[in-house]
Short mmCIF file of C-alpha atoms and ligand atoms in Angstrom, two decimals:
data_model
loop_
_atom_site.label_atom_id
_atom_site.label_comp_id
_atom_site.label_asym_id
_atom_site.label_seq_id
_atom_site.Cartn_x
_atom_site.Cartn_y
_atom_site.Cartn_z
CA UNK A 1 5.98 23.85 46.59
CA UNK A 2 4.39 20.77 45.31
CA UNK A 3 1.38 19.69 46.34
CA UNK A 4 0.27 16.27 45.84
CA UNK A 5 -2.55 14.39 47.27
CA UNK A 6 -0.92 11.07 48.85
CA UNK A 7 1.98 9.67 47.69
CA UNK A 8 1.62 8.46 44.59
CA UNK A 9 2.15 11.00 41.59
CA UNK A 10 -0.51 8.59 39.60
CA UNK A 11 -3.36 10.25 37.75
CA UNK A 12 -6.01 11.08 40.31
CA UNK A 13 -9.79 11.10 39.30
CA UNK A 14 -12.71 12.82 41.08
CA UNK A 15 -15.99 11.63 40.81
CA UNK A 16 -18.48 14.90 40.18
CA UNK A 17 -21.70 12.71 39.73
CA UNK A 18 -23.44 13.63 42.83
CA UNK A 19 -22.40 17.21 42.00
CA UNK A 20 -21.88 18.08 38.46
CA UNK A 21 -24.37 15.22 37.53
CA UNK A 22 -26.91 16.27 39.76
CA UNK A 23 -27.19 19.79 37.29
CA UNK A 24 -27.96 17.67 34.62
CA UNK A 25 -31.96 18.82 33.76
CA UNK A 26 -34.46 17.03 36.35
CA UNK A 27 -31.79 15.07 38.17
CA UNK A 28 -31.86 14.86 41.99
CA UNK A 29 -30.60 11.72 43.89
CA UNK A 30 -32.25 11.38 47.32
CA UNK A 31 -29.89 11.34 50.36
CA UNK A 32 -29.92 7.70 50.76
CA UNK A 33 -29.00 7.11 47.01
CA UNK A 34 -25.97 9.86 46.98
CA UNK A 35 -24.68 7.81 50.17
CA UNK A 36 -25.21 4.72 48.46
CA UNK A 37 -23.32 5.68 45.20
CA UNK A 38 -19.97 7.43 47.51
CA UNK A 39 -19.96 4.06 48.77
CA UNK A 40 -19.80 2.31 45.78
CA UNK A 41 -17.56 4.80 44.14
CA UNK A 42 -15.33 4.68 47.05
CA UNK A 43 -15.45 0.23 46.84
CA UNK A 44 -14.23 1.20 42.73
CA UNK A 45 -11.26 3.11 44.50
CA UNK A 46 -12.15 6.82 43.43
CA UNK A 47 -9.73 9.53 44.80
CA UNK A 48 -12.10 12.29 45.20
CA UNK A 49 -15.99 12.19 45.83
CA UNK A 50 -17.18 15.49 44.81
CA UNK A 51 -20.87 15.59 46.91
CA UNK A 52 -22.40 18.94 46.31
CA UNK A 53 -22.76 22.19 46.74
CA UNK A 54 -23.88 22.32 50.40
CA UNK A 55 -25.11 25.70 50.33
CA UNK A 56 -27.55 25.02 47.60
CA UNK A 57 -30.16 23.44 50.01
CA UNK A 58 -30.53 21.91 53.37
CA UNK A 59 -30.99 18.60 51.86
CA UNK A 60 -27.70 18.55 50.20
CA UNK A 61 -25.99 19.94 53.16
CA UNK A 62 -27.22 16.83 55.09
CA UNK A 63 -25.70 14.81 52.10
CA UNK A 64 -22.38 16.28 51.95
CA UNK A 65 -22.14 16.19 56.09
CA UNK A 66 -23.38 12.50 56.06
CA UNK A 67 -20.61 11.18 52.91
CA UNK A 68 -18.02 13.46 54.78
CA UNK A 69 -18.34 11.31 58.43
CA UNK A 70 -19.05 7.88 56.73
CA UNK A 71 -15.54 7.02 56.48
CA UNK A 72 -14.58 6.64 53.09
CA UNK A 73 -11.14 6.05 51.83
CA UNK A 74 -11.72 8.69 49.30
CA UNK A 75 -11.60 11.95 49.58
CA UNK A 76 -14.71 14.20 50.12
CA UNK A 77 -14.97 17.47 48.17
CA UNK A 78 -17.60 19.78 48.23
CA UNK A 79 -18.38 22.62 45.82
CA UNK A 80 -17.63 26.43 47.17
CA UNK A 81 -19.01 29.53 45.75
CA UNK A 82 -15.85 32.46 46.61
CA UNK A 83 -17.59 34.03 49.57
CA UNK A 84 -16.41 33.29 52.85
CA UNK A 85 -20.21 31.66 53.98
CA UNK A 86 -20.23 28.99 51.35
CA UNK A 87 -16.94 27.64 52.76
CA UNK A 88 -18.19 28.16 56.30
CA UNK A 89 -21.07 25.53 55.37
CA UNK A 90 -19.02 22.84 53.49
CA UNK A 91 -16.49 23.45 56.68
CA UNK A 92 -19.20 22.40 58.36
CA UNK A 93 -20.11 19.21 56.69
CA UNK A 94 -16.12 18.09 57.75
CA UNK A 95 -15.01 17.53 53.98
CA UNK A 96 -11.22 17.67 53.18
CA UNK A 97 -11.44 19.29 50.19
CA UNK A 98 -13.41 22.46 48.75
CA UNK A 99 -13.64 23.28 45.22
CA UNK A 100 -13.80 27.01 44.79
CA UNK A 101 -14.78 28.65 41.33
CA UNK A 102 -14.90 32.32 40.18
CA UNK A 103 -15.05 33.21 36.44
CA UNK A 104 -11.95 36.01 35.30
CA UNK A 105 -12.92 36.61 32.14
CA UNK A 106 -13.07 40.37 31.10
CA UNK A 107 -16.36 39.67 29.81
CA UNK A 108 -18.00 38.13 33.13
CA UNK A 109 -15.90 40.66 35.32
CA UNK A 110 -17.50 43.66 33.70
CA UNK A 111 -20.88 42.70 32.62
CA UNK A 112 -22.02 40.41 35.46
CA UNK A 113 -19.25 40.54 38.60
CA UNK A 114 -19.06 44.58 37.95
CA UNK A 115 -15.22 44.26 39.02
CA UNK A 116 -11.78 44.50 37.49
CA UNK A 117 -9.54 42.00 37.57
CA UNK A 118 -7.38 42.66 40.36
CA UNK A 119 -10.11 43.15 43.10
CA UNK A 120 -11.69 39.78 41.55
CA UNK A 121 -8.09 38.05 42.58
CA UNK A 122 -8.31 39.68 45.93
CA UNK A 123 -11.99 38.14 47.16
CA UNK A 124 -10.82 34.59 45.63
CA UNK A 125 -7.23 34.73 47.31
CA UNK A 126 -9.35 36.54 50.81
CA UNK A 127 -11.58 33.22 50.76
CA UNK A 128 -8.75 30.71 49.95
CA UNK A 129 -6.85 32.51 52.73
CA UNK A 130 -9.84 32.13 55.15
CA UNK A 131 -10.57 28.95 54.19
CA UNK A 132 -7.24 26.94 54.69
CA UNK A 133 -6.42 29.14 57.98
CA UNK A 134 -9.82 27.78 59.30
CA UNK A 135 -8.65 24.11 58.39
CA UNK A 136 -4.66 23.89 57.54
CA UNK A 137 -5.00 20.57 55.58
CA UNK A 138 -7.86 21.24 53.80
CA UNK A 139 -7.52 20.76 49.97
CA UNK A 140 -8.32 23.52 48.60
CA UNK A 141 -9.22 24.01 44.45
CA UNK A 142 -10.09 27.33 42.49
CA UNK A 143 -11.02 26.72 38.79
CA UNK A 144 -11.14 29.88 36.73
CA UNK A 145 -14.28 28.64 35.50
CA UNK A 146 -14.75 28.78 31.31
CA UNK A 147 -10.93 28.66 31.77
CA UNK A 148 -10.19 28.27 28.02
CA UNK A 149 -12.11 30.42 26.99
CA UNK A 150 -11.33 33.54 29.44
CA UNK A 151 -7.74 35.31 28.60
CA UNK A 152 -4.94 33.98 29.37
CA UNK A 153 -3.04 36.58 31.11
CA UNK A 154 -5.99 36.65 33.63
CA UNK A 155 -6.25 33.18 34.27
CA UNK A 156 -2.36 32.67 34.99
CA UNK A 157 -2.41 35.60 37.31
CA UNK A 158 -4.69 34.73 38.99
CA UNK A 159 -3.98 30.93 39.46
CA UNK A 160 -0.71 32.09 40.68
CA UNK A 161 -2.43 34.82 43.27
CA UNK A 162 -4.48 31.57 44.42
CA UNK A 163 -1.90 29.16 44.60
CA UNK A 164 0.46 31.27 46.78
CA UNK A 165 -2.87 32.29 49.06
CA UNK A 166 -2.86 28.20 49.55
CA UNK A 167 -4.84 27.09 46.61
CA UNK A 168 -3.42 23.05 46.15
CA UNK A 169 -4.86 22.76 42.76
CA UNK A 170 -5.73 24.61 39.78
CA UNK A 171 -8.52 22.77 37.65
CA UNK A 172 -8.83 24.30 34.04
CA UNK A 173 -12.34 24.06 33.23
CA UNK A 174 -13.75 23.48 29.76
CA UNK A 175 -16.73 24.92 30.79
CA UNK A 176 -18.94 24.84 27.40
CA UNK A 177 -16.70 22.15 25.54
CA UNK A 178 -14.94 24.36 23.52
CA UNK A 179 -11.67 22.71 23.24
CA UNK A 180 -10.72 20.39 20.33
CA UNK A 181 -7.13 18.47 19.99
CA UNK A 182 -4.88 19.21 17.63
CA UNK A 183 -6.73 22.08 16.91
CA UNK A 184 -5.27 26.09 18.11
CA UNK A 185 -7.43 25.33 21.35
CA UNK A 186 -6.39 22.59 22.78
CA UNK A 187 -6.08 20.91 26.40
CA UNK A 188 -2.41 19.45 25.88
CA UNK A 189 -1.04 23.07 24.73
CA UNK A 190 -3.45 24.39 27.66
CA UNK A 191 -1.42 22.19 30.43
CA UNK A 192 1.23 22.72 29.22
CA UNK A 193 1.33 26.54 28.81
CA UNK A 194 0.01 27.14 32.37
CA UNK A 195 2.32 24.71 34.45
CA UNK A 196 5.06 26.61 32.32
CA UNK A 197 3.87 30.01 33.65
CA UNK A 198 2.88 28.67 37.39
CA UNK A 199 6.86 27.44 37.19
CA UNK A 200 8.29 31.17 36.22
CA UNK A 201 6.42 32.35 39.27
CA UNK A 202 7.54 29.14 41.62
CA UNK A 203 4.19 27.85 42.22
CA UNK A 204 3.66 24.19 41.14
CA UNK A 205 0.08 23.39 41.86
CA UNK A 206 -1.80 19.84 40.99
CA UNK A 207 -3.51 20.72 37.54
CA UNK A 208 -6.87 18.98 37.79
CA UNK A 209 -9.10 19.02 34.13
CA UNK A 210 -12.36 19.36 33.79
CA UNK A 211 -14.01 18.81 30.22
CA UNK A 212 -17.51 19.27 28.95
CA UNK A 213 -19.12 17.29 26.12
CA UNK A 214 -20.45 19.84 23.96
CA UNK A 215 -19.06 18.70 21.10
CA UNK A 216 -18.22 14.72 22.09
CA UNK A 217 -14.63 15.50 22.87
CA UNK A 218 -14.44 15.27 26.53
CA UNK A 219 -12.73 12.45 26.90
CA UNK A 220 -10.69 13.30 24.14
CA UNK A 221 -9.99 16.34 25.47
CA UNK A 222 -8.83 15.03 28.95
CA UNK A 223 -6.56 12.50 27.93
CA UNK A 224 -4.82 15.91 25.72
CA UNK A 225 -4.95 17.25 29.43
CA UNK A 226 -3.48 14.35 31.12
CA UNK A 227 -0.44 14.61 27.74
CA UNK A 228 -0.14 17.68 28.63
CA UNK A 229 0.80 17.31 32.37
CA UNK A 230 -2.59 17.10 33.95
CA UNK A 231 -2.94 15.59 37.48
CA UNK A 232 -6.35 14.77 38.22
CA UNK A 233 -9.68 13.97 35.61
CA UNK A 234 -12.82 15.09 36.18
CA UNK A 235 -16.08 12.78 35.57
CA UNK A 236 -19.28 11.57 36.17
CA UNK A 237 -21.61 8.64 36.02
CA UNK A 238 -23.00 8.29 32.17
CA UNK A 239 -21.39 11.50 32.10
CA UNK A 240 -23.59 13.61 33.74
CA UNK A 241 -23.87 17.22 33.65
CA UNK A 242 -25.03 20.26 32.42
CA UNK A 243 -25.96 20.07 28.95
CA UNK A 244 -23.98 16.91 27.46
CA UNK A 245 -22.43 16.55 30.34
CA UNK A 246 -18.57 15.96 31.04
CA UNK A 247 -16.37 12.43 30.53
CA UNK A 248 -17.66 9.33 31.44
CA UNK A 249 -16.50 7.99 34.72
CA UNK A 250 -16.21 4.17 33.22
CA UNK A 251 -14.82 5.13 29.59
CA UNK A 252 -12.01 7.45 31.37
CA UNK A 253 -11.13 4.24 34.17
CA UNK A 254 -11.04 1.22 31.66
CA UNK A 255 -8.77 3.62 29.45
CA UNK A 256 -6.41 4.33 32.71
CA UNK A 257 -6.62 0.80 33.41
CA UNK A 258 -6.47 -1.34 30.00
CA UNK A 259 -4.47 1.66 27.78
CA UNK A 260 -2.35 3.40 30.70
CA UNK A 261 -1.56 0.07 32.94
CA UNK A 262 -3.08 2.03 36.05
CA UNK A 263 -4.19 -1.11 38.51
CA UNK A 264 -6.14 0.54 40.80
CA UNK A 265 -9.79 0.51 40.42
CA UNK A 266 -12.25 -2.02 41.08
CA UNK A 267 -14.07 -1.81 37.94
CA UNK A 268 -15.98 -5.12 38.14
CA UNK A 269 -18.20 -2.54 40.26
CA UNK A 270 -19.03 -0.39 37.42
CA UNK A 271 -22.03 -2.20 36.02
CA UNK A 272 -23.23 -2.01 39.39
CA UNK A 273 -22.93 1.68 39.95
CA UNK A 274 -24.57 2.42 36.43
CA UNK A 275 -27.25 0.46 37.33
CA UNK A 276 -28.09 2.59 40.69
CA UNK A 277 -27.04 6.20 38.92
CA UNK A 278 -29.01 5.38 35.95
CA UNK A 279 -32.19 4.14 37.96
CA UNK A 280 -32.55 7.16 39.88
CA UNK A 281 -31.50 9.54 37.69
CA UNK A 282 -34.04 8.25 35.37
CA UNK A 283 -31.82 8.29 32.47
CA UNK A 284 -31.46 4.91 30.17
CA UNK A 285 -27.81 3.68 29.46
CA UNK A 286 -27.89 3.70 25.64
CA UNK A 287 -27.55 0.16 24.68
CA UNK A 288 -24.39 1.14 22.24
CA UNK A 289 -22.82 2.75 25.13
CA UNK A 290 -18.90 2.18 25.86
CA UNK A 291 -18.08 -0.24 28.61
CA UNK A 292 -20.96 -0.61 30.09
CA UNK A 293 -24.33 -0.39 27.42
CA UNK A 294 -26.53 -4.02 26.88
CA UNK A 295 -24.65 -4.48 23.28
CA UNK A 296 -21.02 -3.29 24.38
CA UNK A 297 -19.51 -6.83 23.99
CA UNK A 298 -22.08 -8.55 22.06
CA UNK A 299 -21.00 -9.46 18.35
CA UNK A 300 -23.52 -9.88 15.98
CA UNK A 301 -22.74 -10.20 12.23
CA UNK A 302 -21.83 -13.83 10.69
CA UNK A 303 -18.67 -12.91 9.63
CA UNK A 304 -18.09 -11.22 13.34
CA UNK A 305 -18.80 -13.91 15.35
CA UNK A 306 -17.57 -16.95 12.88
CA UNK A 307 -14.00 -14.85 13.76
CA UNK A 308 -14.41 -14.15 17.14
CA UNK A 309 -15.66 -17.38 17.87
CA UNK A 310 -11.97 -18.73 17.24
CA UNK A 311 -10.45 -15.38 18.94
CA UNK A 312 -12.93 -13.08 20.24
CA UNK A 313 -9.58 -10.60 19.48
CA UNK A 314 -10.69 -10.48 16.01
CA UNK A 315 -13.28 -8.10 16.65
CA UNK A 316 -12.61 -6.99 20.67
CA UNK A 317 -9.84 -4.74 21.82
CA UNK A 318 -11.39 -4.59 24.86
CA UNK A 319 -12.04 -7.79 27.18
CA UNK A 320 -15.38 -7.39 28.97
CA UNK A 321 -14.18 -9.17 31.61
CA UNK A 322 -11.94 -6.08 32.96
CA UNK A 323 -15.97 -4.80 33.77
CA UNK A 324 -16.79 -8.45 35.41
CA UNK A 325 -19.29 -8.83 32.09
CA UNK A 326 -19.26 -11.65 29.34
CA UNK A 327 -19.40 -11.72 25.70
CA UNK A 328 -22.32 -11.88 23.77
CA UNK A 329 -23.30 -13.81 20.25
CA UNK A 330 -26.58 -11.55 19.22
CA UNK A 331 -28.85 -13.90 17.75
CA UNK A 332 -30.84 -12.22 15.09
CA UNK A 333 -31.54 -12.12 11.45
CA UNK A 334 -27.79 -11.72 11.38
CA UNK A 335 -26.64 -14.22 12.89
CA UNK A 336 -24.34 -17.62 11.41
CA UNK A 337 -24.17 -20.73 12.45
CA UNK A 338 -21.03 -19.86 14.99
CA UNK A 339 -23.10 -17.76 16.69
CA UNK A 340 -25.97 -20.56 16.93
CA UNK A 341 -23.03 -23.39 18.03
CA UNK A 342 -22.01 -20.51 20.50
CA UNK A 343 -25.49 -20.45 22.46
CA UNK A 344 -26.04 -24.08 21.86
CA UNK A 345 -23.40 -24.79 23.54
CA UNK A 346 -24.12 -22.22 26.47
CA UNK A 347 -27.25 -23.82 26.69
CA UNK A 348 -25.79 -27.35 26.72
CA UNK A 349 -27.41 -28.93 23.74
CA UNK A 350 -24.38 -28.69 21.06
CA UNK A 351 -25.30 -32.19 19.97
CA UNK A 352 -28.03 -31.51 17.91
CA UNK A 353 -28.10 -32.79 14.01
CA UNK A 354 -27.11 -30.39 11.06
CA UNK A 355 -30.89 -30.72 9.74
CA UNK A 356 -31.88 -29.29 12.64
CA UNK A 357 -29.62 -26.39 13.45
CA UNK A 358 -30.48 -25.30 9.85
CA UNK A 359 -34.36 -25.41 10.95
CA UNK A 360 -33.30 -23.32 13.83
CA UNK A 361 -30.64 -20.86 12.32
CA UNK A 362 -34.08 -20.27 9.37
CA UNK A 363 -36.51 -19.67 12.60
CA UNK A 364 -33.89 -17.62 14.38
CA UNK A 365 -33.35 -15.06 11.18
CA UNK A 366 -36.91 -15.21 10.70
CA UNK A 367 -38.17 -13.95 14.11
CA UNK A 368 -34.84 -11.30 14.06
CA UNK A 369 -36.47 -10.12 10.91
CA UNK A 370 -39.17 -8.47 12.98
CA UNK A 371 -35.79 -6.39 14.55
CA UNK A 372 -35.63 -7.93 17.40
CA UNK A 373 -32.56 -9.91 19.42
CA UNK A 374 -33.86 -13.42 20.75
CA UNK A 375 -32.49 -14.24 24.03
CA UNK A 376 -30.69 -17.08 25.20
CA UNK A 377 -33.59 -18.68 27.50
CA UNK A 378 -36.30 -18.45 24.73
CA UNK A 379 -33.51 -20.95 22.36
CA UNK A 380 -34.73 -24.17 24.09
CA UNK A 381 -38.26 -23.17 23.16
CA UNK A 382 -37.49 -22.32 19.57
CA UNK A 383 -35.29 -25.93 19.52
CA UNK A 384 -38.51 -27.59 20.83
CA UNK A 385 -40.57 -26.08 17.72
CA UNK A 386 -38.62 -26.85 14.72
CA UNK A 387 -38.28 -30.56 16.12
CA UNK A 388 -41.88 -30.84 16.41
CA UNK A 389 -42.64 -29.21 13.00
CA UNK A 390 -39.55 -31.59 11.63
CA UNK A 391 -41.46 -34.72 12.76
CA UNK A 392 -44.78 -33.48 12.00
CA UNK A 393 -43.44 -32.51 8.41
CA UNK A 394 -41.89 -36.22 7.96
CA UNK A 395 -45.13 -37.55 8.84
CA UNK A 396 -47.07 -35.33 6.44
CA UNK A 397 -44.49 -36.64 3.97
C1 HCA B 401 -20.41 25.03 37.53
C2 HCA B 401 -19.41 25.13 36.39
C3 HCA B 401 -18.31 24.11 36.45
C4 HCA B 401 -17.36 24.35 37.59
C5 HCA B 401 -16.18 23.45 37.64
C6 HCA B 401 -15.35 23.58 38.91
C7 HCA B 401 -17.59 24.24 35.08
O1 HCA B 401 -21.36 24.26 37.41
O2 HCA B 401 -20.24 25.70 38.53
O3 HCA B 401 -15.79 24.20 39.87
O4 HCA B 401 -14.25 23.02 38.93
O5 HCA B 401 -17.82 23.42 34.20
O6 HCA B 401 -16.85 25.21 34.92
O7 HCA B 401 -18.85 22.80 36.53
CU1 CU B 402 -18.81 21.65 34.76
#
């Protein structure tokens, strides 16, 4: 009873930015803007667009319906509360896949649900069962959500109730980034543990993760999940979310594709995407960010760039260009004189005289001094005033 989403067994991701990253505090992306990024996430080759939750408002119902009938290549999810009238709206919209989630912990079933555990499995497996006779090739996915962190017993039983009511895939949610690896909670024993118990009972679902950044181990955390047996990754743009958020969409895809030999992503398109996410979600890409931040491949140090001037490899074990981007010599009060022949030479003016580069390096440090990086187009300026202060210092001599 496997299911598997195309033909390829490959690692699947699902892109939760216009859903998951739209919870992050103050975030809302207009309905142009979350068509605009599907597209572009669909052009990077994303398996799954996760677009909303259509029942939240009319707006994002209009999203969700919109993505859904522009004829992506990916595949368009939508988020599902378990009642029968959330999956009659996202139905509606014409996605091909609907996310269901329903907490079983014995803490949420008796102090907010008010229900035991058996006649909690019995609404989730009634709206699974509705929802795939409505549409028989509709993916469907229930996440036990704070999986981890909810008992065990409760989640396998009911995985396996959901699974054999037609559930496709069973995402284990790190809901408040709890897990750590190689610690007594952790996502590879997680996988692991549940495919073992989904086997005993026959069911073999797709195990999607999904990992929150509470504590900076998300991605950590999902590539213990993907160890473990994991199927699909959950992330988001900058790793939006609730609270910190979940794993970075570009940090988990130049992993899959530099680390795991996965060629199937367009990631020359990621700057791109940040860009657009980042603009309207008002939130700055730190400049030290992975991948894709201002000062990911610039080197700055003397010692740094004299090196990776004669093999950037000395100091890169990534190569920008799997983005599309270029490396970068900071110049600052840092900076050598390989990182000055560097941008001369960009610049086309590598025949200068020793004097002078020294002249230049001295004004360079000096204006970094003030902390801050002097870009490449203001060099021919700074060239132009030490050789007039050279000749006007010769003359004065
Ligand atoms: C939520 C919580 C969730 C759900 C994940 C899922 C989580 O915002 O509803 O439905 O797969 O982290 O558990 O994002
Ligand atoms: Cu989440």
């Amino acid at each position: 009873m496997k299911k598997k989403i195309g033909a390829s067994n490959l690692i699947k991701v699902l892109d939760s930015t216009l859903r998951e990253g739209e919870q992050t505090p103050g975030v809302y992306f207009d309905r142009h803007i979350k068509l605009a990024v599907a597209q572009l996430l669909d052009a990077i080759g994303i398996d799954i667009i996760e677009t909303g939750h259509p029942t939240v408002t009319e707006d994002i119902r209009s999203a969700v319906h919109n993505i859904a009938h522009s004829k992506l290549n990916a595949i368009v999810a939508a988020h599902s509360r378990s009642v029968k009238s959330d999956i009659d709206t996202a139905l509606e919209c014409g996605v091909g896949f609907i996310g269901i989630f329903y907490c079983v912990s014995d803490e949420r079933l008796s102090t907010v649900f008010k229900k035991d555990l058996d006649s909690a499995i019995e609404q989730i497996t009634d709206v699974i069962r509705y929802a795939k006779e409505k549409n028989p090739k509709l993916l469907i996915r229930y996440t036990p959500e704070d999986t981890v962190r909810s008992q065990f017993e409760n989640v396998s039983k009911v995985a396996v109730a959901a699974v054999k009511a037609g559930a496709d895939i069973i995402s284990i949610a790190d809901t408040t980034g709890y897990m750590i690896p190689g610690s007594d909670h952790n996502m590879y024993d997680y996988v692991k543990k549940l495919n073992e118990e989904l086997h005993k009972e026959n069911v073999d679902p797709m195990i999607a993760v999904h990992c929150h950044n509470d504590r900076g181990l998300a991605l950590a955390n999902a590539l213990d999940g993907i160890r473990g047996g994991a199927n699909i990754v959950d992330a988001s743009v900058l790793g939006l979310g609730e609270r910190a958020g979940i794993v970075d969409l570009a940090q988990l895809l130049t992993l899959l594709t530099a680390d795991y030999k996965y060629h199937k992503w367009n990631l020359s398109l990621l700057p791109e995407l940040y860009n657009l996410v980042s603009k309207h979600s008002n939130s700055a890409i730190p400049l030290n960010f992975p991948i894709i931040g201002e000062n990911a491949f610039t080197h700055c140090a003397g010692v740094h760039t004299h090196a990776a001037a004669i093999n950037p490899m000395h100091y890169e074990s990534l190569n920008p260009q799997i983005v599309g981007r270029q490396r970068k010599f900071a110049l600052d009060h840092m900076s050598g004189m390989a990182s000055l022949n560097y941008a001369l030479k960009l610049i086309d003016q590598n025949d200068l005289d020793d004097e002078l580069k020294k002249d230049i390096l001295q004004e360079i440090k000096t204006i970094g001094q003030k902390g801050r990086l002097i870009e490449l187009s203001e060099l021919p300026h700074i060239i132009e005033v030490c050789k007039h202060h050279k000749h006007y210092k010769q003359i004065a001599n």
